[in-house]
Every structure is written in C-alpha cells, then in structure tokens.
Coordinates of C-alpha atoms in Angstrom, one line a residue:
M1 CA -12.1 18.0 6.2
A2 CA -8.0 16.2 5.4
T3 CA -8.6 12.0 5.4
L4 CA -7.0 9.1 7.5
F5 CA -4.7 8.5 4.5
T6 CA -3.9 12.5 4.3
K7 CA -3.0 13.0 8.0
I8 CA -0.4 9.1 7.2
I9 CA 1.2 10.9 4.3
D10 CA 1.4 14.3 6.3
G11 CA 2.8 12.6 8.5
E12 CA -0.1 13.5 11.5
I13 CA -0.6 9.8 12.2
P14 CA 2.4 7.1 12.1
G15 CA 2.3 4.7 9.1
R16 CA 4.5 1.6 8.1
F17 CA 5.6 2.7 4.8
V18 CA 7.2 0.6 1.0
W19 CA 7.0 3.0 -1.0
A20 CA 6.5 7.5 -2.5
D21 CA 6.5 9.3 -5.2
D22 CA 4.9 12.2 -6.3
R23 CA 1.6 10.7 -6.6
A24 CA 1.3 8.2 -4.8
V25 CA 2.5 6.5 -1.8
V26 CA 2.4 2.6 -0.6
F27 CA 2.4 2.0 3.8
S28 CA 0.7 -1.2 5.9
T29 CA -2.2 -1.8 6.9
I30 CA -3.0 -2.3 10.1
A31 CA -5.8 -5.2 9.9
P32 CA -3.8 -7.3 7.7
I33 CA -5.4 -10.0 5.3
T34 CA -1.8 -12.0 4.7
A35 CA 1.8 -10.7 5.6
G36 CA 3.0 -8.3 3.6
H37 CA -0.7 -6.0 2.8
V38 CA -0.7 -2.6 1.8
L39 CA -2.2 0.1 0.4
V40 CA -1.2 2.1 -2.7
V41 CA -3.5 5.5 -2.5
P42 CA -3.4 8.8 -4.4
R43 CA -1.6 12.3 -2.5
E44 CA -4.7 13.3 -4.4
E45 CA -7.4 13.3 -2.0
V46 CA -9.9 11.3 -4.5
A47 CA -12.6 10.1 -2.9
E48 CA -13.0 6.9 -4.6
L49 CA -12.2 4.4 -7.6
T50 CA -14.1 6.1 -9.9
D51 CA -13.8 9.0 -9.0
A52 CA -10.1 9.2 -10.4
D53 CA -8.9 10.6 -13.7
D54 CA -8.0 7.7 -15.5
D55 CA -3.7 8.1 -15.4
L56 CA -4.1 8.6 -12.0
L57 CA -5.6 5.3 -12.1
A58 CA -3.1 4.3 -14.5
H59 CA 0.2 5.4 -11.9
L60 CA -1.4 3.3 -8.9
V61 CA -2.2 0.2 -10.9
R62 CA 1.5 0.5 -12.3
V63 CA 3.0 1.1 -8.7
A64 CA 0.4 -2.2 -7.3
K65 CA 1.8 -3.7 -10.2
V66 CA 5.7 -3.1 -9.2
V67 CA 4.7 -3.6 -5.4
G68 CA 2.5 -7.1 -6.4
N69 CA 5.9 -8.2 -8.2
A70 CA 8.0 -7.7 -5.0
Q71 CA 5.7 -8.9 -2.3
K72 CA 5.7 -12.9 -4.8
S73 CA 9.3 -13.1 -4.0
A74 CA 9.6 -11.3 -1.3
F75 CA 7.1 -13.6 0.2
D76 CA 7.3 -16.5 -1.5
A77 CA 3.5 -15.9 -2.6
P78 CA 2.0 -17.6 -6.0
R79 CA 0.1 -14.5 -6.5
A80 CA 0.0 -10.6 -5.8
A81 CA -4.1 -10.1 -5.4
L82 CA -5.4 -6.2 -5.8
L83 CA -8.8 -5.5 -4.3
V84 CA -11.0 -2.4 -4.1
A85 CA -13.1 -1.2 -2.1
G86 CA -13.1 1.7 0.0
F87 CA -16.0 2.0 2.4
E88 CA -14.0 3.1 5.8
V89 CA -11.7 5.0 4.5
P90 CA -12.7 8.0 1.5
H91 CA -10.1 8.3 0.3
L92 CA -9.2 6.4 -3.2
H93 CA -7.3 2.9 -2.3
L94 CA -5.6 -0.4 -3.7
H95 CA -5.0 -3.5 -1.7
V96 CA -2.1 -5.3 -2.4
L97 CA -1.4 -8.1 -0.5
P98 CA 1.0 -11.8 -1.3
A99 CA -2.0 -14.9 -2.2
W100 CA -1.8 -18.1 -1.8
G101 CA -5.4 -19.3 -3.1
E102 CA -9.4 -17.2 -3.6
A103 CA -10.9 -18.2 0.2
E104 CA -8.4 -16.4 2.5
L105 CA -8.8 -12.6 -0.3
S106 CA -12.3 -11.2 2.4
F107 CA -11.5 -8.2 4.7
T108 CA -13.4 -10.9 7.5
N109 CA -9.6 -12.7 7.5
A110 CA -8.7 -9.9 8.4
R111 CA -5.8 -9.4 12.0
P112 CA -6.9 -6.1 13.2
D113 CA -4.6 -7.7 16.1
T114 CA -1.0 -7.7 14.0
P115 CA 1.8 -6.9 16.8
G116 CA 3.3 -3.8 15.3
G117 CA 6.9 -5.7 14.9
E118 CA 5.1 -8.7 12.6
L119 CA 4.0 -5.1 10.6
D120 CA 7.5 -3.6 10.7
A121 CA 8.9 -7.2 10.1
A122 CA 6.5 -7.0 6.8
A123 CA 6.8 -3.8 6.0
E124 CA 10.9 -4.3 5.4
R125 CA 10.8 -7.3 3.7
L126 CA 8.7 -5.7 1.1
R127 CA 11.6 -2.2 1.1
A128 CA 14.1 -4.7 0.3
A129 CA 12.5 -6.6 -2.1
L130 CA 11.4 -2.8 -3.7
R131 CA 15.9 -2.3 -3.7
E132 CA 16.1 -6.0 -4.7
A133 CA 14.1 -5.1 -7.9
G134 CA 16.2 -1.4 -8.5
E135 CA 13.2 0.8 -6.7
D136 CA 16.1 2.4 -4.1
E137 CA 14.6 5.3 -5.7
H138 CA 10.9 4.5 -4.5
V139 CA 11.7 3.0 -1.6
P140 CA 11.7 5.7 1.9
A141 CA 14.7 6.1 3.7
S142 CA 12.9 5.8 6.9
L143 CA 9.5 3.4 8.0
T144 CA 7.7 5.5 10.1
A145 CA 8.4 9.0 7.5
L146 CA 8.4 9.9 3.6
D147 CA 11.3 11.9 2.5
P148 CA 10.5 15.4 0.7
I149 CA 8.5 15.6 -2.4
G150 CA 10.4 18.5 -5.0

C-alpha cells in the first residue's frame, strides 16, 4: 500500500512542491512549526532513517542543506534546522525549517490550522529563493504539480 507521501508525490493528494529531482522531492508540511517548514522526502518508499542506504541518505541531506540555505535567505532566519522523527508517516522524511532558536523546535509548536494562503505564500518565497540560488532546474514549474521525471 502506498504511503501518504507517495500519494502526494504521485499527485493523488495535493502538495505544495518547492524541489524535485530524480531521487527526492520537497514539499510544505500542512502543520508548520515556522513559516517555510518543508519536508525532504525520497521518491522511494523507505520506512525510516535507519532503513535508508547511505547514498540516498547523503542525497537527502544535500538537498536539505540547499533548501535550508534558501530558507535562511527567504525568511531572514539565522539558522536552518533539521529534524527527523517519522512517527506520523512511515516514509522517511526530513523536516527542514527556518529557525530563530531551539525553543521553537518542537512538534508541539506545529500549527495545523495554518491557512492555505499562508502555506502557498511561504512555499512561493522558498521557490523564489531556490531560483535565486541557481537551483531553477530543481524547482517544479507548478507549486502544486511535479514535472515528469525522465
């Protein structure tokens, strides 16, 4: 059975995409801790961090680094934070978010009631910052649909 994230990647469930390559996608979480909070997700269904092969894990961290730098720029944040938990969806994902301090880095601060317009605006700011950083080839043409791979 496909995971929730696979359904988002396959377009069966809506997503707000800021990055796509042949191994990973990045989309907004629906319950951000801070504006611009996104998930780095492998296209391959890997249940958790410790199940990932080293090459895939290294790729996900590289993508998280690029996205984190774009978040710092787009949201004028001093840091980009990386959180890995994976209890809600059994599909490996890295939470990357602009951060101003450690106290906010708790899932108890997640805001599941964030209006869709705010999620869209934050994703578009991040997409623009990725383009400005020279990552045009990885920013999907549409916020809500992935470009075909291949």
